Amino acid sequence: MNGRGGPRFAPRLLGRRVPPAQVAWLTLVWLLLWGELTVGNVFGGLLAGLVVVWLLPLPVLDSGLRIHPVGLLVFLVRFVMDMLISSFRVAFWALRPGAPPVQIVEVRLRSSSEVMAVLITVALSALPGSLVLEAHVRERQLVLHVLGITGDARAVTEADVARLENRILVAFGTRADQEELR
């Protein structure tokens, strides 16, 4: 986005902005619906995309996400490692006789961004052995069901969530989001 709130590059057609990315996306959908890659289908998709984007312009919205490539790489590498470790922990407790240690833990998020809270919630739910039972975004609270952590599960879970939150904010957060953690 540029400082004026519009797309970086959006040519005008009869006075209205026509974002090329939206036209390209609609063209791709058109081609997938027709199921054939022909010159006629490509031109038909481009024409349909132009008409739809011109007649039904979408408002410009800021998602609150910024992709930082280095932070994203660090997040992905560490997330894969966390998934492997969590998978082995769950497998260990599943194969071991007896009941595994299960606890319900409340964790407070440091970020006030709803977008970041959603990303953190999705990431936590994707990890084996943890599940977000409740998310109170306004209060910055998550209630987690954790499996396989012995000892002080609350301290371990809070530290793990804080590290995950930090990596997500570095990978996807705005400057304001990142400043909140300092």
PDB file of C-alpha atoms in Angstrom, residues 93 99-107 129-133 142-158:
ATOM      1  CA  TRP A  93       2.602 -40.302  26.104  1.00  0.00           C
ATOM      2  CA  ALA A  99      -2.817 -41.445  31.823  1.00  0.00           C
ATOM      3  CA  PRO A 100      -0.711 -38.676  30.306  1.00  0.00           C
ATOM      4  CA  PRO A 101      -0.290 -35.378  32.150  1.00  0.00           C
ATOM      5  CA  VAL A 102      -2.994 -33.037  30.898  1.00  0.00           C
ATOM      6  CA  GLN A 103      -3.517 -29.508  32.138  1.00  0.00           C
ATOM      7  CA  ILE A 104      -5.620 -26.456  31.355  1.00  0.00           C
ATOM      8  CA  VAL A 105      -3.458 -23.332  31.308  1.00  0.00           C
ATOM      9  CA  GLU A 106      -4.400 -19.674  30.910  1.00  0.00           C
ATOM     10  CA  VAL A 107      -1.853 -17.589  29.026  1.00  0.00           C
ATOM     11  CA  GLY A 129      -0.490 -31.720  22.228  1.00  0.00           C
ATOM     12  CA  SER A 130      -1.884 -28.215  22.508  1.00  0.00           C
ATOM     13  CA  LEU A 131      -5.334 -26.923  21.782  1.00  0.00           C
ATOM     14  CA  VAL A 132      -6.805 -23.485  22.257  1.00  0.00           C
ATOM     15  CA  LEU A 133     -10.040 -23.985  24.177  1.00  0.00           C
ATOM     16  CA  LEU A 142      -5.916 -17.807  25.757  1.00  0.00           C
ATOM     17  CA  VAL A 143      -7.055 -20.925  27.580  1.00  0.00           C
ATOM     18  CA  LEU A 144      -4.989 -23.893  26.407  1.00  0.00           C
ATOM     19  CA  HIS A 145      -5.297 -27.622  26.854  1.00  0.00           C
ATOM     20  CA  VAL A 146      -1.726 -28.967  27.007  1.00  0.00           C
ATOM     21  CA  LEU A 147      -0.654 -32.577  26.940  1.00  0.00           C
ATOM     22  CA  GLY A 148       2.582 -34.164  28.046  1.00  0.00           C
ATOM     23  CA  ILE A 149       4.186 -31.402  30.087  1.00  0.00           C
ATOM     24  CA  THR A 150       5.258 -32.538  33.527  1.00  0.00           C
ATOM     25  CA  GLY A 151       6.133 -30.217  36.388  1.00  0.00           C
ATOM     26  CA  ASP A 152       5.126 -26.566  36.200  1.00  0.00           C
ATOM     27  CA  ALA A 153       3.095 -26.708  32.983  1.00  0.00           C
ATOM     28  CA  ARG A 154       1.980 -23.111  33.344  1.00  0.00           C
ATOM     29  CA  ALA A 155       5.509 -21.668  33.328  1.00  0.00           C
ATOM     30  CA  VAL A 156       6.606 -23.908  30.448  1.00  0.00           C
ATOM     31  CA  THR A 157       3.486 -23.100  28.418  1.00  0.00           C
ATOM     32  CA  GLU A 158       3.753 -19.346  29.072  1.00  0.00           C
TER      33      GLU A 158
END
